Amino acid sequence: MDWAVLLAGGSGTRFWPLSSPRRPKQLLPLAGDVPTAIATARAVEPLVSRKRILVVAGADLAPKLAAALDLPPEQILVEPKAASTAPALAWATATALARDPSATLLSMHADWYLADPERFRRAADAALEAARMDDALVTVGVVPTRVEPGYGHIVPGEIIRGPLYRVARFVEKPPRPEAESLTASGALWNSGLFAWTAGRFLDELRQHAPEVSGPMMRLAEGDVAAFFDEVSPVAIDVALFERSERVIMLRGDFPWDDVGNWEAIARVRPADAEGNVLRGPVSAVDAARSIAWSDGTPVVLAGVKDVVVVAANGRILVLDRSRAGDMKEVLESLPPDVRTLE
Amino acid sequence: MDWAVLLAGGSGTRFWPLSSPRRPKQLLPLAGDVPTAIATARAVEPLVSRKRILVVAGADLAPKLAAALDLPPEQILVEPKAASTAPALAWATATALARDPSATLLSMHADWYLADPERFRRAADAALEAARMDDALVTVGVVPTRVEPGYGHIVPGEIIRGPLYRVARFVEKPPRPEAESLTASGALWNSGLFAWTAGRFLDELRQHAPEVSGPMMRLAEGDVAAFFDEVSPVAIDVALFERSERVIMLRGDFPWDDVGNWEAIARVRPADAEGNVLRGPVSAVDAARSIAWSDGTPVVLAGVKDVVVVAANGRILVLDRSRAGDMKEVLESLPPDVRTLE
């Protein structure tokens, strides 16, 4: 049967100071009026029964996500520590297999914005079907809607049939000129939407990523902490997709956004006539192309252009919009007592 | 004897949201670490005895100024309503005259920044002396340090002696091209620093401004409210300096700033290496030429240039620096519940 894994990792620094340990990105209504994780779960639910949605999250976030998504504890996999995506997906796949010998899994992130859930589901369904039919690890390449150096890219190889291709190569976050030529020549975005049968995934993992599959013995013993202590914190792209011969790509043509930083808010929320995207008690006077978010304190933008203003959790951020991708570096420059949120 | 009048009027909107009815501009440490009014009073005190400093202010501000300046009630003239500068100065001059038949008055505003008090006092002393010697209304023209369309200008006429000139003409806030040519040709700023003997002032007022001098009968009767009800709310420049034949100008070469809006903060406070002027818990990361003031909430400026950020009194203002002069219009565009501060 079809299963879905929602990965809910990340430190959430990119939405500082709105995202905080108490209320990380997945619990914020970044793109609409409901928390991102709920919107993502709703998008997949018509395709995959709620009973077969697994969530992988850290100890801080897990209980909040369980409550927000109304899922029972056995569907929430609580990581004892952060260890990238390969260990998380290995655990989730093993968990699904233990409950369903014919499990086919769809892997996604709990913080995407899927503007057209129906088109998303058609691509996800096709990926699940290809995983079974072709006994393959399927990665969904998303048709780009802009040049985006911030994303990994997939160069498609020969066509298999319909929207299915071999992969010529993966390109990690390319510099802008390379991203431009990649996009112009038909490369796709490496979205992180994957599908596989549990059996094929675990076979490939044993063959290509013993640093992940070896410690899985601990999972069989019921010792999750030992698994996370012993496993290598490696990304699934590196552990499997760049190594396995059984990778195929499904060309996915649906609106997809990973809502990666404040700049993304301008793509996923409606703007006023001047291109401002405002949420909360914000007044704009001759402001343009600006993003402002307040959790309560009235904010006035006057005459400014291309700024991001966030008033939340007792902090105020005023950021040039072109620097939205640099939040990690900005935060590292701050005094710890300013940076640290409760 | 010499008297000083500190005028403390104005609605203080230009420093919104830092200035508020509870704490207007004169009580804020805009230029240094003490409230503006205290700094101004300290600048004049070595010249004029504290016992002969009069303050004219509205009912809201008067008790706070009295406390801040530690002046007794008889030196605080509480305006029952705002009525521009001519009525305020007529009242102050009549008050001084009643207590001192030889009163000579220096008129100034309680919110100036005087970076070099000693040079200021030399000019003020010379103005008081000229008022007596020449039996004249003396206006101090300040030597400009920049082109400033926001100030009235004085075109000097023939020289009388030393720094004293006749006035060729007054120019109200000129457009920038005119301000440039005025400044290039030696015009001075109309600072609002005046001196006169009480006798000459009242004579000139009777002759040129009956709309102010007429109602002064009410002051003699002890009915201040009636005076303010009947008097015309006219500026002293219009009521006297543009009408009287007995006006002379003293050329004053001392640093003077009326700290008129947020832009002025960059002139009167020290900047960091990138030209940022920051007060309160503000962190700047790759910010430049920006002004930020926080009364407690930590503010982070990242990558922005030429912005003014103010977090105070439960409001957050993010303003393009070039628009600092437009605060009145900005505030008029805001919903009343956002604009109104306690």
XYZ file of C-alpha atoms in Angstrom:
684
model
C 0.000 0.000 0.000
C 1.002 3.632 -0.377
C 2.647 5.398 2.531
C 3.792 8.992 2.917
C 6.705 10.220 4.996
C 6.708 13.838 6.063
C 10.164 15.021 7.045
C 10.076 17.900 9.495
C 13.650 18.855 10.138
C 15.631 22.036 9.981
C 16.545 24.575 12.591
C 14.208 27.180 11.140
C 16.757 29.976 11.299
C 15.765 31.165 7.865
C 12.499 32.573 9.211
C 14.032 34.167 12.273
C 12.600 35.796 14.341
C 9.167 34.439 13.414
C 10.250 30.819 13.612
C 11.481 29.788 17.032
C 12.116 26.546 18.885
C 8.624 26.850 20.334
C 7.035 27.455 16.977
C 9.190 26.314 14.063
C 8.523 26.896 10.410
C 6.285 23.842 9.976
C 3.843 25.210 12.537
C 3.670 28.687 11.030
C 1.018 29.699 8.526
C 3.684 30.868 6.098
C 1.797 30.379 2.879
C -1.825 30.517 3.934
C -3.881 30.590 7.082
C -2.982 27.130 8.376
C 0.423 25.869 9.488
C 2.588 24.647 6.646
C 2.651 21.067 7.948
C -1.127 20.878 7.996
C -1.369 22.218 4.454
C 1.206 19.683 3.259
C -0.548 16.801 5.009
C -3.883 17.894 3.527
C -2.335 17.928 0.063
C -1.283 14.289 0.306
C -4.244 12.892 2.245
C -6.556 12.208 -0.701
C -3.784 10.018 -2.099
C -2.490 8.286 1.029
C -4.652 7.216 3.936
C -4.051 9.194 7.130
C -3.216 5.909 8.844
C -0.200 5.539 6.597
C 1.299 9.002 7.001
C 4.518 8.910 9.012
C 6.159 12.040 10.383
C 9.859 12.209 11.249
C 10.770 15.071 13.547
C 13.004 16.060 16.435
C 11.903 15.807 20.043
C 11.005 19.514 20.262
C 8.788 19.525 17.240
C 7.315 16.006 17.285
C 4.609 16.473 19.956
C 3.514 19.769 18.415
C 3.281 18.241 14.961
C 1.419 15.216 16.325
C -1.107 17.566 17.886
C -1.375 19.834 14.836
C -1.813 16.904 12.465
C -3.876 14.851 14.910
C -1.760 11.748 14.369
C -1.270 8.954 16.935
C 2.186 8.366 18.492
C 2.893 5.295 16.372
C 2.925 7.501 13.280
C 5.396 9.998 14.743
C 9.043 8.988 14.561
C 10.989 11.099 17.039
C 14.625 11.544 16.101
C 16.848 11.524 19.189
C 19.148 13.855 17.255
C 19.295 15.495 13.850
C 20.985 13.195 11.321
C 20.063 14.428 7.829
C 17.628 12.675 5.525
C 19.064 9.212 4.805
C 18.799 7.914 8.406
C 15.329 9.442 8.782
C 14.084 7.826 5.577
C 15.737 4.515 6.385
C 13.909 4.455 9.703
C 10.599 5.473 8.141
C 10.928 2.898 5.371
C 11.784 0.124 7.818
C 8.836 1.158 9.970
C 6.429 1.047 7.019
C 7.795 -2.309 5.880
C 7.316 -3.816 9.345
C 3.648 -2.837 9.195
C 3.028 -3.530 5.486
C 5.159 -5.966 3.472
C 4.062 -4.285 0.237
C 4.749 -0.722 1.404
C 5.506 1.865 -1.253
C 6.630 5.192 0.177
C 6.318 8.769 -0.926
C 8.876 11.037 0.761
C 8.170 14.727 1.141
C 8.941 17.646 3.424
C 6.422 19.018 5.886
C 7.030 22.626 4.877
C 6.275 22.810 1.198
C 3.761 25.083 -0.429
C 1.728 23.159 -2.998
C -0.455 25.724 -4.721
C -2.282 23.128 -6.808
C -2.682 20.011 -4.652
C -4.510 18.128 -7.411
C -1.635 18.494 -9.869
C 0.788 17.619 -7.088
C -1.156 14.429 -6.350
C -1.182 13.382 -9.988
C 2.618 13.590 -10.068
C 2.965 11.877 -6.676
C 0.637 9.096 -7.744
C 2.613 8.578 -10.953
C 5.837 8.457 -8.903
C 4.421 5.785 -6.582
C 3.244 3.768 -9.570
C 6.618 4.048 -11.320
C 8.383 2.947 -8.121
C 6.379 -0.297 -8.234
C 6.278 -0.809 -12.013
C 9.957 -0.118 -12.606
C 11.188 -1.400 -9.245
C 13.113 1.872 -9.009
C 13.994 4.769 -6.760
C 11.956 7.594 -8.263
C 12.928 11.228 -7.872
C 10.439 13.830 -9.026
C 12.057 16.609 -11.030
C 9.940 19.732 -10.852
C 9.609 21.925 -13.939
C 11.270 25.235 -12.962
C 9.265 28.450 -12.937
C 12.339 30.645 -12.507
C 16.123 30.441 -12.351
C 16.911 29.295 -8.819
C 20.532 28.793 -7.781
C 19.243 27.827 -4.341
C 17.941 24.449 -5.514
C 19.635 21.260 -6.626
C 19.003 20.453 -10.277
C 18.502 17.235 -12.219
C 19.655 16.915 -15.811
C 17.357 14.345 -17.440
C 18.844 11.567 -19.559
C 17.067 9.357 -22.078
C 13.322 9.050 -21.892
C 11.878 5.809 -20.551
C 8.224 6.457 -21.282
C 5.757 9.306 -20.713
C 7.143 11.576 -17.987
C 9.817 9.066 -16.885
C 13.487 9.605 -17.662
C 16.845 8.284 -16.720
C 18.999 10.755 -14.798
C 22.006 12.148 -16.656
C 23.327 13.889 -13.540
C 22.486 15.712 -10.356
C 23.809 19.239 -9.845
C 23.972 20.600 -6.310
C 22.986 24.289 -5.886
C 24.664 25.724 -8.993
C 26.059 29.264 -9.294
C 23.588 31.573 -11.017
C 25.133 31.462 -14.516
C 25.110 27.658 -14.395
C 21.563 27.666 -13.022
C 20.555 29.841 -15.966
C 22.044 27.562 -18.586
C 20.757 24.444 -16.803
C 17.241 25.840 -16.701
C 17.440 26.958 -20.336
C 18.520 23.480 -21.393
C 15.664 21.701 -19.618
C 17.102 20.705 -16.245
C 14.573 20.242 -13.466
C 14.512 21.076 -9.772
C 15.459 18.332 -7.343
C 12.441 18.790 -5.118
C 13.012 16.034 -2.604
C 9.772 14.336 -3.618
C 10.733 10.678 -3.896
C 9.007 7.345 -4.208
C 10.213 3.775 -3.708
C 9.081 0.391 -2.592
C 10.395 -0.442 0.854
C 12.109 -3.539 -0.483
C 13.973 -1.804 -3.292
C 14.994 1.092 -1.017
C 16.501 -1.198 1.600
C 18.281 -3.318 -1.008
C 19.862 -0.240 -2.568
C 20.769 1.131 0.844
C 22.572 -2.101 1.764
C 24.438 -2.015 -1.532
C 25.379 1.686 -1.683
C 25.159 3.131 1.817
C 26.414 0.656 4.410
C 27.087 3.631 6.717
C 23.307 3.901 6.966
C 22.130 0.319 6.444
C 24.671 -1.215 8.871
C 23.350 0.521 11.981
C 19.754 -0.418 11.012
C 20.355 -3.592 12.982
C 19.782 -1.319 15.993
C 16.318 -0.415 14.720
C 15.482 -4.113 14.451
C 16.601 -4.403 18.086
C 14.282 -1.525 18.992
C 17.183 0.758 19.979
C 16.538 3.957 18.056
C 19.061 5.958 20.089
C 21.855 3.515 19.204
C 20.894 3.708 15.535
C 21.215 7.489 15.578
C 24.474 7.259 17.501
C 26.008 4.910 14.938
C 24.531 6.072 11.650
C 26.280 8.571 9.365
C 24.328 11.824 9.036
C 24.164 11.751 5.259
C 21.591 13.143 2.844
C 19.498 10.709 0.868
C 20.608 12.329 -2.396
C 24.219 11.484 -1.594
C 23.585 8.124 0.071
C 21.396 6.712 -2.675
C 20.348 8.875 -5.582
C 23.859 9.753 -6.687
C 25.060 6.143 -6.224
C 22.296 3.751 -7.246
C 21.776 2.441 -10.778
C 18.067 2.083 -10.134
C 17.212 5.778 -10.050
C 14.704 7.182 -12.476
C 13.196 10.633 -12.704
C 9.586 11.607 -13.084
C 9.049 14.974 -14.722
C 6.633 16.754 -12.410
C 4.805 19.795 -13.708
C 3.095 21.276 -10.675
C 3.652 24.440 -8.618
C 6.083 23.635 -5.861
C 7.866 25.888 -3.408
C 9.996 24.869 -0.478
C 9.297 28.259 1.164
C 12.965 28.413 1.933
C 13.322 31.933 3.258
C 11.583 35.309 3.595
C 11.903 35.953 -0.125
C 9.648 32.939 -0.736
C 6.823 34.663 1.137
C 6.482 37.025 -1.813
C 5.888 34.033 -4.084
C 3.360 32.196 -1.952
C 1.214 35.010 -0.528
C -0.845 37.613 -2.378
C 0.667 41.061 -2.868
C -0.977 44.482 -2.890
C -0.887 46.780 -5.929
C 2.618 47.954 -5.043
C 3.916 44.422 -4.671
C 3.945 44.447 -0.868
C 3.142 41.243 0.970
C 1.897 42.110 4.434
C 0.655 39.978 7.288
C -0.515 41.213 10.674
C -1.041 44.842 11.707
C 1.119 46.418 9.014
C 0.451 49.754 7.283
C 2.251 50.583 4.056
C 2.608 54.217 2.946
C 4.398 54.571 -0.404
C 6.161 51.281 0.234
C 6.854 48.870 -2.607
C 7.967 45.292 -3.154
C 8.350 44.785 0.576
C 7.470 41.914 2.861
C 6.290 42.582 6.386
C 5.040 40.224 9.075
C 4.021 41.265 12.548
C 2.735 39.054 15.307
C 1.044 41.947 17.076
C 2.993 45.207 17.248
C 1.735 47.685 14.640
C 4.324 48.210 11.915
C 4.455 51.176 9.539
C 6.421 50.975 6.299
C 6.935 54.399 4.755
C 8.697 55.020 1.483
C 10.797 51.861 1.705
C 11.319 49.430 -1.140
C 12.530 45.822 -1.245
C 12.792 45.338 2.485
C 11.688 42.513 4.728
C 10.382 43.579 8.139
C 9.515 41.003 10.763
C 8.302 41.781 14.272
C 7.883 38.583 16.232
C 8.962 36.829 19.394
C 10.291 40.031 20.922
C 12.649 40.811 18.031
C 12.522 43.116 15.038
C 14.304 42.234 11.803
C 14.780 44.763 9.008
C 16.419 42.966 6.108
C 17.203 43.930 2.578
C 15.144 41.576 0.443
C 18.148 40.578 -1.656
C 19.722 39.207 1.515
C 16.899 36.865 2.473
C 19.089 33.888 1.585
C 21.787 34.970 4.028
C 19.886 34.635 7.290
C 22.232 31.989 8.627
C 25.211 34.328 8.268
C 23.225 37.255 9.672
C 22.287 35.249 12.748
C 25.855 34.121 13.270
C 26.849 37.796 13.485
C 24.383 38.528 16.271
C 25.012 38.455 20.007
C 23.649 35.145 21.372
C 21.114 36.887 23.601
C 19.634 38.649 20.576
C 19.736 35.601 18.320
C 18.331 33.104 20.802
C 14.546 32.897 20.942
C 12.441 30.999 23.412
C 18.636 92.287 33.138
C 18.844 89.409 30.668
C 16.009 86.922 30.431
C 15.618 83.802 28.332
C 12.393 82.386 26.970
C 12.302 78.730 26.032
C 9.447 77.934 23.685
C 8.333 74.318 23.938
C 5.590 73.858 21.413
C 4.899 71.482 18.585
C 2.940 68.289 18.347
C 6.056 66.147 18.055
C 4.732 64.080 15.184
C 8.038 64.298 13.389
C 9.620 61.859 15.828
C 6.731 59.424 15.857
C 6.601 56.847 17.348
C 9.345 57.814 19.803
C 7.769 61.125 20.683
C 4.342 60.821 22.225
C 1.986 63.017 24.214
C 3.449 61.494 27.368
C 7.004 62.089 26.270
C 7.336 64.747 23.588
C 10.463 65.658 21.705
C 11.725 68.118 24.330
C 11.883 65.362 26.931
C 13.705 62.882 24.708
C 17.491 62.550 24.689
C 17.545 63.047 20.929
C 21.018 64.488 20.595
C 22.795 63.229 23.685
C 22.038 61.433 26.901
C 19.867 64.127 28.480
C 16.508 65.435 27.293
C 16.753 68.124 24.651
C 15.134 70.748 26.870
C 17.677 70.187 29.631
C 20.563 70.444 27.179
C 19.142 73.686 25.776
C 18.596 75.168 29.239
C 22.132 74.197 30.250
C 23.496 75.923 27.157
C 21.926 79.252 28.128
C 22.356 79.093 31.908
C 25.880 80.490 32.116
C 24.532 83.564 30.299
C 21.133 84.017 31.937
C 20.398 83.320 35.578
C 18.108 80.347 36.144
C 15.742 82.688 37.951
C 15.162 84.540 34.698
C 14.489 81.586 32.415
C 10.838 81.423 31.366
C 9.335 78.396 29.683
C 6.206 78.582 27.536
C 4.498 75.250 26.999
C 1.118 73.578 26.688
C -0.684 72.079 29.643
C 0.476 68.531 28.821
C 4.111 69.368 28.622
C 4.455 72.170 31.172
C 4.536 70.111 34.398
C 6.980 67.641 32.875
C 9.266 70.414 31.694
C 9.045 72.152 35.064
C 10.140 68.922 36.726
C 12.867 68.160 34.190
C 14.277 71.683 34.379
C 13.614 72.065 38.105
C 11.953 75.452 37.632
C 9.295 76.928 39.956
C 5.723 77.464 38.703
C 6.147 81.215 38.284
C 8.697 80.575 35.544
C 6.442 78.213 33.601
C 3.854 79.888 31.380
C 1.166 77.340 30.559
C -0.601 78.049 27.296
C -4.290 77.191 27.531
C -4.107 76.394 23.825
C -1.522 76.406 21.058
C -1.332 79.835 19.396
C 1.960 80.038 17.491
C 4.933 82.087 18.627
C 3.816 85.743 18.677
C 1.248 85.316 21.485
C 3.648 83.132 23.469
C 6.443 85.678 23.184
C 4.132 88.603 23.887
C 3.048 86.888 27.101
C 6.610 86.016 28.090
C 7.850 89.530 27.342
C 5.048 91.132 29.331
C 5.754 88.731 32.201
C 9.450 89.625 32.250
C 8.670 93.321 32.053
C 6.307 93.104 34.997
C 9.111 91.606 37.084
C 11.991 93.644 35.652
C 11.480 97.069 34.026
C 14.819 96.745 32.225
C 14.196 93.237 30.927
C 16.020 92.197 27.751
C 14.871 88.870 26.385
C 16.517 86.093 24.436
C 13.998 83.873 22.659
C 14.884 80.313 21.811
C 13.301 76.903 21.342
C 13.579 74.165 23.923
C 14.536 71.509 21.383
C 17.669 72.760 19.712
C 20.965 70.965 19.572
C 23.796 73.352 20.328
C 26.997 71.406 19.766
C 29.234 74.246 20.968
C 27.433 76.021 23.817
C 30.271 78.490 24.293
C 30.073 79.754 20.718
C 26.291 79.826 20.999
C 26.517 81.964 24.142
C 28.897 84.429 22.512
C 26.374 85.003 19.723
C 23.440 85.147 22.139
C 25.282 87.610 24.351
C 26.053 89.801 21.345
C 22.386 89.684 20.317
C 21.232 90.795 23.789
C 23.754 93.609 23.747
C 22.704 94.737 20.267
C 19.055 94.713 21.349
C 19.899 97.221 24.037
C 22.507 99.257 22.147
C 20.503 99.590 18.960
C 17.065 99.544 20.590
C 16.200 96.925 17.998
C 14.570 93.577 17.430
C 17.533 91.324 16.784
C 17.266 88.133 14.787
C 20.270 85.832 14.754
C 21.078 84.535 11.283
C 23.002 81.291 11.533
C 25.792 80.587 9.066
C 24.582 77.556 7.051
C 26.542 74.314 7.097
C 24.538 72.771 4.268
C 21.793 73.616 1.795
C 18.575 73.280 3.772
C 15.252 73.981 2.048
C 13.543 73.140 5.323
C 14.649 76.368 7.008
C 13.655 79.985 6.552
C 16.487 82.134 5.226
C 17.588 85.716 5.843
C 19.250 87.755 3.115
C 21.483 90.266 4.880
C 21.433 93.909 3.804
C 23.993 96.613 4.540
C 26.388 96.069 7.368
C 25.848 98.103 10.534
C 29.007 97.131 12.392
C 30.836 93.909 13.209
C 28.407 91.007 12.864
C 25.324 93.260 12.691
C 23.428 93.808 9.461
C 20.208 95.222 8.235
C 17.841 92.623 6.778
C 17.317 92.774 2.997
C 14.552 90.158 3.124
C 13.238 87.035 4.786
C 12.643 83.957 2.651
C 10.307 81.255 3.984
C 11.389 77.632 3.352
C 12.682 77.994 -0.219
C 12.577 75.260 -2.880
C 15.928 73.480 -3.127
C 17.282 75.361 -6.168
C 16.512 78.674 -4.461
C 17.992 77.400 -1.195
C 21.160 76.531 -3.101
C 21.531 79.946 -4.671
C 20.595 81.703 -1.425
C 23.213 79.758 0.490
C 25.830 80.350 -2.207
C 25.159 84.095 -2.086
C 25.555 84.357 1.689
C 22.021 84.081 3.042
C 21.737 82.826 6.588
C 19.342 80.515 8.386
C 16.483 82.093 10.300
C 17.102 80.184 13.500
C 14.436 81.670 15.710
C 17.061 82.968 18.110
C 15.888 86.508 18.838
C 16.689 89.273 21.290
C 14.827 92.434 22.246
C 14.207 94.763 25.126
C 10.746 94.292 26.546
C 9.939 97.943 25.899
C 10.918 97.942 22.235
C 9.168 94.624 21.612
C 5.886 95.820 23.047
C 6.093 99.141 21.196
C 6.662 97.379 17.906
C 3.901 94.907 18.650
C 1.425 97.706 19.283
C 2.458 99.373 16.052
C 2.581 96.343 13.736
C 0.567 93.556 15.291
C -2.572 94.877 16.967
C -4.092 91.408 16.544
C -1.611 90.348 19.225
C -1.108 93.516 21.250
C -4.819 94.326 21.528
C -5.783 91.235 23.514
C -2.805 91.792 25.848
C -5.187 93.880 27.927
C -6.472 90.481 29.118
C -3.034 89.564 30.401
C -2.960 92.777 32.388
C -6.299 91.728 33.835
C -4.803 88.357 34.748
C -7.074 86.486 32.339
C -4.699 84.325 30.316
C -7.486 82.187 28.891
C -9.240 85.257 27.465
C -5.964 86.442 25.926
C -5.524 83.130 24.125
C -9.161 83.148 23.066
C -8.873 86.591 21.511
C -5.333 86.684 20.146
C -4.478 85.760 16.549
C -2.301 82.659 16.339
C 0.445 84.277 14.304
C 4.158 83.560 14.106
C 6.542 86.175 15.471
C 8.335 86.309 12.122
C 5.139 87.397 10.427
C 3.799 89.560 13.258
C 6.973 91.554 13.800
C 10.121 90.658 11.945
C 8.621 91.015 8.481
C 6.807 94.238 9.429
C 8.966 96.255 11.801
C 11.559 98.816 10.687
C 13.621 98.148 13.770
C 14.824 94.699 12.854
C 18.524 93.972 12.621
C 20.359 90.739 12.076
C 23.304 89.353 13.947
C 25.428 86.961 11.961
C 25.845 83.943 14.222
C 28.559 81.458 13.453
C 27.886 78.547 15.770
C 26.653 74.987 15.223
C 22.879 74.991 15.437
C 20.374 72.296 14.643
C 16.659 72.345 15.275
C 16.640 68.505 15.267
C 13.598 68.746 13.078
C 13.094 65.114 12.085
C 14.684 61.663 12.074
C 17.199 62.724 9.446
C 18.621 65.220 11.940
C 19.579 62.381 14.265
C 22.325 61.471 11.804
C 23.742 64.991 12.181
C 23.649 65.222 15.946
C 24.677 61.728 17.070
C 27.881 59.821 16.343
C 27.854 57.250 13.531
C 29.660 53.926 13.226
C 32.152 53.208 10.432
C 29.341 52.448 7.992
C 27.499 55.650 8.809
C 24.832 54.031 10.964
C 23.492 55.925 13.945
C 22.100 53.451 16.438
C 20.557 53.887 19.859
C 19.256 51.141 22.099
C 19.588 47.393 21.523
C 20.262 47.534 17.784
C 22.556 45.189 15.840
C 23.723 46.177 12.369
C 24.930 43.496 9.936
C 26.105 44.931 6.618
C 23.810 47.916 7.150
C 24.883 51.388 6.057
C 23.807 55.000 6.486
C 20.847 53.934 8.587
C 19.313 55.345 11.736
C 17.795 53.027 14.314
C 16.336 53.740 17.733
C 14.809 51.134 19.998
C 13.361 51.678 23.420
C 13.854 48.046 24.381
C 12.990 45.461 21.736
C 16.143 44.143 20.059
C 16.358 45.329 16.455
C 18.478 43.732 13.737
C 19.339 45.661 10.581
C 20.706 43.375 7.886
C 21.898 44.557 4.514
C 19.697 47.649 4.502
C 20.867 51.109 3.533
C 19.429 54.575 4.171
C 16.544 53.471 6.344
C 15.198 54.812 9.615
C 13.927 52.180 12.026
C 12.206 53.170 15.238
C 10.753 50.766 17.780
C 9.077 52.689 20.559
C 5.786 53.096 22.383
C 4.412 49.848 20.966
C 4.942 50.825 17.327
C 7.552 50.045 14.703
C 8.404 52.536 11.970
C 10.505 51.580 8.962
C 11.061 54.705 6.911
C 13.173 55.515 3.912
C 15.630 58.115 5.121
C 14.841 60.462 2.240
C 11.274 60.626 3.544
C 12.112 61.755 7.063
C 10.665 65.168 6.286
C 7.294 63.677 5.347
C 6.266 62.234 8.708
C 3.206 64.436 8.958
C 1.849 63.075 5.671
C 2.802 59.523 6.631
C 0.917 59.815 9.911
C -2.121 61.256 8.200
C -2.264 58.100 6.070
C -2.364 55.806 9.089
C -5.416 54.409 10.823
C -6.056 56.482 13.983
C -5.520 53.527 16.294
C -2.064 52.969 14.835
C -1.155 56.650 14.748
C -2.371 57.525 18.227
C 0.103 56.956 21.036
C -0.521 57.211 24.732
